[in-house]
Short mmCIF file of C-alpha atoms in Angstrom, two decimals:
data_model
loop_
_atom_site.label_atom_id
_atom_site.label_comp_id
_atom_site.label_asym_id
_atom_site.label_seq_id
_atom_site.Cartn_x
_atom_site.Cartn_y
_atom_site.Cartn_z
CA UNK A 11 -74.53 -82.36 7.92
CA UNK A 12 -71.64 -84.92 8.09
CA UNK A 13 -71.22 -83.97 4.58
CA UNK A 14 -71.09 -80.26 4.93
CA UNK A 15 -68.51 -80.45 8.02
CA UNK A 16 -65.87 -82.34 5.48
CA UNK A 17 -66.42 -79.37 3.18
CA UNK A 18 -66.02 -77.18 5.97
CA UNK A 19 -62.43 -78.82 7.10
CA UNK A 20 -61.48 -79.19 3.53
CA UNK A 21 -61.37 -75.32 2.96
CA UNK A 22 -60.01 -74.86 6.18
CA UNK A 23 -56.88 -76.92 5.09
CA UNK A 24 -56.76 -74.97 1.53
CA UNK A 25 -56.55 -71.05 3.28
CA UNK A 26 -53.79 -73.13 5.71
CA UNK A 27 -51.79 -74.76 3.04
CA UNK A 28 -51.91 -71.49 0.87
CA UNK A 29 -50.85 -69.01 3.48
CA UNK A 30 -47.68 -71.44 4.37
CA UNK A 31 -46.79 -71.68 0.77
CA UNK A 32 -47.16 -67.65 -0.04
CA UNK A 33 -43.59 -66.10 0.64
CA UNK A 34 -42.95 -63.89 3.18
CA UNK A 35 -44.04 -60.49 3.08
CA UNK A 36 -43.52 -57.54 5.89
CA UNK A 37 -45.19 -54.53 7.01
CA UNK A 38 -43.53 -51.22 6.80
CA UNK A 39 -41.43 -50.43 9.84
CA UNK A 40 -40.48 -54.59 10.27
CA UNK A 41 -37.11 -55.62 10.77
CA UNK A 42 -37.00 -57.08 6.97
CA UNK A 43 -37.67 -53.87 5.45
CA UNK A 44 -35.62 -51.78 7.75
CA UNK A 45 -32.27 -54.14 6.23
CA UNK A 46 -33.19 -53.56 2.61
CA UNK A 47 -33.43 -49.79 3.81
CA UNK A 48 -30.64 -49.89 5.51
CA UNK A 49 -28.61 -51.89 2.34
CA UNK A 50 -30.00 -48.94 -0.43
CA UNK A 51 -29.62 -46.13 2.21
CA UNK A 52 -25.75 -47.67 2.88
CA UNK A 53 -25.28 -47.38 -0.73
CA UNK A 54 -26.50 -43.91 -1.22
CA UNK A 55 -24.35 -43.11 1.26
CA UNK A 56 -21.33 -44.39 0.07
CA UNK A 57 -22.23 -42.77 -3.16
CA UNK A 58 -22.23 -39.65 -1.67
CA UNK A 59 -19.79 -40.07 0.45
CA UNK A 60 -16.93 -40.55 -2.02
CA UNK A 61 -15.29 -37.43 -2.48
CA UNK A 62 -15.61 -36.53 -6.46
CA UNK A 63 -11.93 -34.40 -6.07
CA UNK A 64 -12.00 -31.24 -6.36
CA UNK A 65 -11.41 -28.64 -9.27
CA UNK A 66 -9.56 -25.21 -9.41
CA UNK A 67 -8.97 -23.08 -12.32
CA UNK A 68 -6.00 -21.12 -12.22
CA UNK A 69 -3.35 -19.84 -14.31
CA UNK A 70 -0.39 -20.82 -15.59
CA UNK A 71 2.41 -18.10 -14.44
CA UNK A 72 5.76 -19.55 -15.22
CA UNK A 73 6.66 -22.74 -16.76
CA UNK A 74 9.93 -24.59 -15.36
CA UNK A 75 10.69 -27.94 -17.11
CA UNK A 76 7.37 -30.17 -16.31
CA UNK A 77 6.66 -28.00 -12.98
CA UNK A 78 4.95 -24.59 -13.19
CA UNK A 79 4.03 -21.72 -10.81
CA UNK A 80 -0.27 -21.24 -11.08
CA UNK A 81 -2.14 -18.25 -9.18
CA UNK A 82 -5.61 -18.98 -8.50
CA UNK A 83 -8.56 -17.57 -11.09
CA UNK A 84 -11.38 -18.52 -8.42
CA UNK A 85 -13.63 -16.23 -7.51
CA UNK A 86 -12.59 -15.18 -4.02
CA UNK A 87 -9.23 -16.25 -4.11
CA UNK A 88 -6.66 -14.54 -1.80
CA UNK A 89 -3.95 -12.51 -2.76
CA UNK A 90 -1.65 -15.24 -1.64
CA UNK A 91 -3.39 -17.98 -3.33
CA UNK A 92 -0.39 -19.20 -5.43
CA UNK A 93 0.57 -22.57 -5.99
CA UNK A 94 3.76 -24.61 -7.59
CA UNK A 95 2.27 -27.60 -9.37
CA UNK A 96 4.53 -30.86 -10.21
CA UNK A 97 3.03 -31.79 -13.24
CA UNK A 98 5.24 -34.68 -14.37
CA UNK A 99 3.23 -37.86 -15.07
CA UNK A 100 0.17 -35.99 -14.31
CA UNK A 101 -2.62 -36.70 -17.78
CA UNK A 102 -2.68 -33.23 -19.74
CA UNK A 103 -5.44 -31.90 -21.91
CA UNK A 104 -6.06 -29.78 -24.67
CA UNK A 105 -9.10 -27.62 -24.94
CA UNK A 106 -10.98 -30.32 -27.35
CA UNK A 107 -10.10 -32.64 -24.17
CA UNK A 108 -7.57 -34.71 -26.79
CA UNK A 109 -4.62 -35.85 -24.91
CA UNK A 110 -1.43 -33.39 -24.74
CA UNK A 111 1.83 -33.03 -24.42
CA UNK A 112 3.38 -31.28 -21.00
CA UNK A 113 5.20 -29.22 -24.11
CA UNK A 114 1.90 -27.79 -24.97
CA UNK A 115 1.40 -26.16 -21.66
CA UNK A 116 2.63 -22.39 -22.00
CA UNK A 117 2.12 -19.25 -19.68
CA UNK A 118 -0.60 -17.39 -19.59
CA UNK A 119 -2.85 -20.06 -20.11
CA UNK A 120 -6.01 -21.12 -18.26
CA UNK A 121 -6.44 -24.49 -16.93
CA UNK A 122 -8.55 -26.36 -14.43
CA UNK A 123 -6.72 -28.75 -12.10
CA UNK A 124 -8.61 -31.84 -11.21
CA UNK A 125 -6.89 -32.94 -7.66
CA UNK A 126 -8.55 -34.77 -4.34
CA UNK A 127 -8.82 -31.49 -1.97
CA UNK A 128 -5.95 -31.20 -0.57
CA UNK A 129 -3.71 -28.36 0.26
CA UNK A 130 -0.43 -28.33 1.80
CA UNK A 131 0.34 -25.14 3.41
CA UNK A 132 4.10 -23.70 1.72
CA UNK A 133 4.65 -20.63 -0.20
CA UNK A 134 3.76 -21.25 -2.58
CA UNK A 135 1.63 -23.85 -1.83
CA UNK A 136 0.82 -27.69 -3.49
CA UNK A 137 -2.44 -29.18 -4.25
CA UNK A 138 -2.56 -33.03 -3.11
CA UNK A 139 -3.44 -35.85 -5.66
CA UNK A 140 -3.22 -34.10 -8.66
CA UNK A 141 -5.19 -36.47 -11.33
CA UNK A 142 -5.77 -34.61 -14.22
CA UNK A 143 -5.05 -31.00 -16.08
CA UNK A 144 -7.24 -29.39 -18.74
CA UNK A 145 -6.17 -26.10 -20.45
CA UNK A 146 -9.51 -24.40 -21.33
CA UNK A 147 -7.98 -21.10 -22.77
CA UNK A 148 -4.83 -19.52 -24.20
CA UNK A 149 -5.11 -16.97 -21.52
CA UNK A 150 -2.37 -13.20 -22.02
CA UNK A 151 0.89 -13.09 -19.98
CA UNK A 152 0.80 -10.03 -19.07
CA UNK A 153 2.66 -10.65 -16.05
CA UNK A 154 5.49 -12.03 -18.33
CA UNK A 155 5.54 -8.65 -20.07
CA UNK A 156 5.55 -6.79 -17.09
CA UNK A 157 8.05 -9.24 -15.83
CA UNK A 158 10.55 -8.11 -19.14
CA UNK A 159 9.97 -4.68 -17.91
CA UNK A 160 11.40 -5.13 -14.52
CA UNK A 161 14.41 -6.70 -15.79
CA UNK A 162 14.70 -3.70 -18.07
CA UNK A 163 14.40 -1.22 -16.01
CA UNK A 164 16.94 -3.12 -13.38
CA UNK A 165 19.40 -2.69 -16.32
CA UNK A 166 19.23 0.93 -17.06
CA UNK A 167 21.14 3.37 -14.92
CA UNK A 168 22.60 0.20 -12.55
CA UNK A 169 23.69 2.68 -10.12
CA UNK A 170 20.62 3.06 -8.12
CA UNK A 171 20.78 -1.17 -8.04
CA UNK A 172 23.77 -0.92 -5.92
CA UNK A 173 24.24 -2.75 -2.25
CA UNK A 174 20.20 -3.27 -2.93
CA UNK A 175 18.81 -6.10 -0.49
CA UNK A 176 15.15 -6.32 -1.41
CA UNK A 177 12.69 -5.12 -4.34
CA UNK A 178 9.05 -3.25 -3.61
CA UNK A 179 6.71 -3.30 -5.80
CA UNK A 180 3.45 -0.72 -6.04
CA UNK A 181 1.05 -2.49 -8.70
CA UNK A 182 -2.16 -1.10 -7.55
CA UNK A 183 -1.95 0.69 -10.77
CA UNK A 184 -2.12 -2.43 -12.90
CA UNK A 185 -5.55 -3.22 -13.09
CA UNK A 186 -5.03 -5.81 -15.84
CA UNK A 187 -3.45 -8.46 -13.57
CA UNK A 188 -5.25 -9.93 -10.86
CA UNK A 189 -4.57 -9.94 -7.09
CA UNK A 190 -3.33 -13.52 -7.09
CA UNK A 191 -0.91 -12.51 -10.54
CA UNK A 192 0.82 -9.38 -9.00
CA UNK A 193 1.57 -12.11 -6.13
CA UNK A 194 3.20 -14.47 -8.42
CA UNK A 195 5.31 -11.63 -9.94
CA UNK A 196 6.62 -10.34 -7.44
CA UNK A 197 7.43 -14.26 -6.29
CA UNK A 198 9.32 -14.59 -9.76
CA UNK A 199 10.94 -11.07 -9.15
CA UNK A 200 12.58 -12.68 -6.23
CA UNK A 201 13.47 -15.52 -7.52
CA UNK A 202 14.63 -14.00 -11.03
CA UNK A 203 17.24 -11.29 -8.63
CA UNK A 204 18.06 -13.55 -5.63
CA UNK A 205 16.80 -10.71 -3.43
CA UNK A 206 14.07 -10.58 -1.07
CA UNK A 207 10.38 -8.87 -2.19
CA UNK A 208 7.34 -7.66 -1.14
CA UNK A 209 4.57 -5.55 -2.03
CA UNK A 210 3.35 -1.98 -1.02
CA UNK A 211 2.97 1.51 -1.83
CA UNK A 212 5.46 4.46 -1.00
CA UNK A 213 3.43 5.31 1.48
CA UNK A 214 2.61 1.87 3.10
CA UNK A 215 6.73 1.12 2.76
CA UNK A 216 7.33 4.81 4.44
CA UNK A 217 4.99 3.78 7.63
CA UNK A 218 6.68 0.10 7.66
CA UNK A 219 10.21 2.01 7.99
CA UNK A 220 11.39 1.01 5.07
CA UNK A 221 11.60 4.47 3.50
CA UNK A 222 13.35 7.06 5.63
CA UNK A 223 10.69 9.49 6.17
CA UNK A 224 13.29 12.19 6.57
CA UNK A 225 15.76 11.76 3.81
CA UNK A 226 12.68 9.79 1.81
CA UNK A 227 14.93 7.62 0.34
CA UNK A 228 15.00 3.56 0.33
CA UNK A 229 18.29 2.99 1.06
CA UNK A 230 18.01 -0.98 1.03
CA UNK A 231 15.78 -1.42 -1.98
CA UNK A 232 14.08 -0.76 -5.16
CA UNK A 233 10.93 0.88 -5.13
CA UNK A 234 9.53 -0.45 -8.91
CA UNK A 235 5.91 1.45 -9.82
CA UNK A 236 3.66 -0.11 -13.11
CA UNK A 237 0.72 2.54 -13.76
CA UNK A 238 -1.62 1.54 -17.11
CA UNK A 239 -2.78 4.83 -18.13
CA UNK A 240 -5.08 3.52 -21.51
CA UNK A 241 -6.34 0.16 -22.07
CA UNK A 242 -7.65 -1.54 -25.11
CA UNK A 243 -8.15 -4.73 -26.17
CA UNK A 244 -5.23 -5.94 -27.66
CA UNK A 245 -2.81 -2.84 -26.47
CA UNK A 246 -2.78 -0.72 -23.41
CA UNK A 247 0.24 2.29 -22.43
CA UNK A 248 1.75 2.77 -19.21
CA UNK A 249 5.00 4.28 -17.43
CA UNK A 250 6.74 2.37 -15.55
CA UNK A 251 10.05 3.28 -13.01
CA UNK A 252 12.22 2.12 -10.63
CA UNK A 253 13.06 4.32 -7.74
CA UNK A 254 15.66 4.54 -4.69
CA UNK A 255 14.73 8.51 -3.43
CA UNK A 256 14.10 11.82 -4.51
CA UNK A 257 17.28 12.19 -6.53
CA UNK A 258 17.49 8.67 -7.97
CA UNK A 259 14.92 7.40 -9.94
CA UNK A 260 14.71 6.01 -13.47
CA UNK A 261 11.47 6.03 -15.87
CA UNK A 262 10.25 4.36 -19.18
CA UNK A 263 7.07 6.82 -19.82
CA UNK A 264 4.12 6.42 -22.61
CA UNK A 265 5.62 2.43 -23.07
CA UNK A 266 2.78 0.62 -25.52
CA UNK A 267 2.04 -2.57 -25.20
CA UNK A 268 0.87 -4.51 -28.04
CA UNK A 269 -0.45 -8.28 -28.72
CA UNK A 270 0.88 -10.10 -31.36
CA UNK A 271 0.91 -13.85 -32.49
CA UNK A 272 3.75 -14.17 -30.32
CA UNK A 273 2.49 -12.72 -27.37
CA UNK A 274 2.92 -9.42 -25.65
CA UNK A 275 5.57 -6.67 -26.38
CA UNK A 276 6.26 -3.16 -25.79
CA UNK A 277 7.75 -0.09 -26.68
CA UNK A 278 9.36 2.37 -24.70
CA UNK A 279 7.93 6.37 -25.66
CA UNK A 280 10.74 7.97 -23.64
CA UNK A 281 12.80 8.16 -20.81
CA UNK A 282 13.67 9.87 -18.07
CA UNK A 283 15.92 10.46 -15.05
CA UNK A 284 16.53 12.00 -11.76
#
């Protein structure tokens, strides 16, 4: 009996000596595992919480020295979306995502614009923390075509240009240039004649008071009108014309624009005054 009590105490000190040695362990819901949780759920966290930037595509309307004027490409953009980007410093690349020169940015082009979210509110406005730029396509300036054509047409008959104080512009009938482009073109209209802009058609400008509804002239301004009449791929004709009222008014009609390894040009079919 004596002998079988030793055995008894003997074990007894084994399962005691064992369960102090074994290391600790907890039960779900204890405060051990709730601070691992808390470490790997801290670190998801921050690893969601670090904002990746953000990335617009737009494209590139005018190119001044290492700055350039961009209108927004994104789906949804608004009409006003229209940015001047400093690009000096900032890492440029090609569409094989090689390294470039700023040189190598031209208009027309497509790029996306790799920047931490911010946008300061100008006109145009700036994106904040610019980090990176990647052309992805050659892109058309069209607007720079259209752009040659205003400057034309401002030549001809300089007349009607005379003690002018702001340009209109109807575009509605360009549908080859988006919302945000006719924007920046009419920006670099204003900027190209020193005059003030804006957009609208004759009748929107008539209701706003700029046209005299009586005399139906626009005695402080240029009304300029771009209507595409055919459309291909690498071509499309249109008339263009500047006018100031009923009796002053100047026209390039049937104008074809072509494509060419140089970029866009036209021809003028005809003209026409009144």
């Amino acid at each position: 009996m004596k002998r079988v009590f030793s055995l008894i105490i003997a074990m007894l000190l084994i399962f005691t000596m064992t369960a102090c040695s074994q290391p600790d362990t907890v039960k779900p819901g204890s405060a051990a595992v709730n601070e691992g949780s808390s470490a790997a759920d801290d670190n998801m966290s921050t690893d969601k919480g670090q904002d990746p930037g953000a990335v617009m595509r737009v494209k590139v309307m005018n190119m001044d020295s290492s700055s350039f004027l961009a209108a927004s490409m994104e789906e949804g953009a608004n009409a006003a979306d229209i940015y001047r980007i400093n690009a000096e410093k900032i890492k440029l690349f090609d569409k094989n995502s090689v390294s470039a020169d700023i040189d190598e940015l031209k208009t027309g082009m497509i790029v996306d614009i790799h920047y931490d979210g911010a946008v300061m509110e100008s006109f145009p406005m700036q994106l904040g923390g610019i980090g990176s730029i990647h052309i992805r396509e050659e892109g058309d300036d069209i607007a720079g075509l259209y752009m040659q054509v205003i400057k034309d047409l401002y030549k001809v008959d300089p007349g009607l240009n005379s003690d002018i104080q702001r340009l209109a512009f109807d575009l509605n009938g360009a549908p080859n240039l988006t919302e945000t482009e006719k924007t920046a073109l009419v920006y670099l209209a204003g900027n190209e004649f020193g005059l003030e802009t804006l957009r609208g058609t004759f009748e929107e400008l008539r209701e706003q008071g700029y046209i005299d509804k009586d005399l139906l002239a626009f005695e402080t301004g240029l009304l300029y009108t771009i209507e595409v009449k055919s459309q291909e791929e690498d071509s499309f004709v249109f008339d263009a014309r500047k006018w100031r009222g009923g009796d002053g008014a100047y026209y390039f009609l049937n104008c074809t624009a072509k494509k060419g390894k140089d970029g866009w040009t036209y021809t003028i079919g005809g003209e026409a005054i009144s």
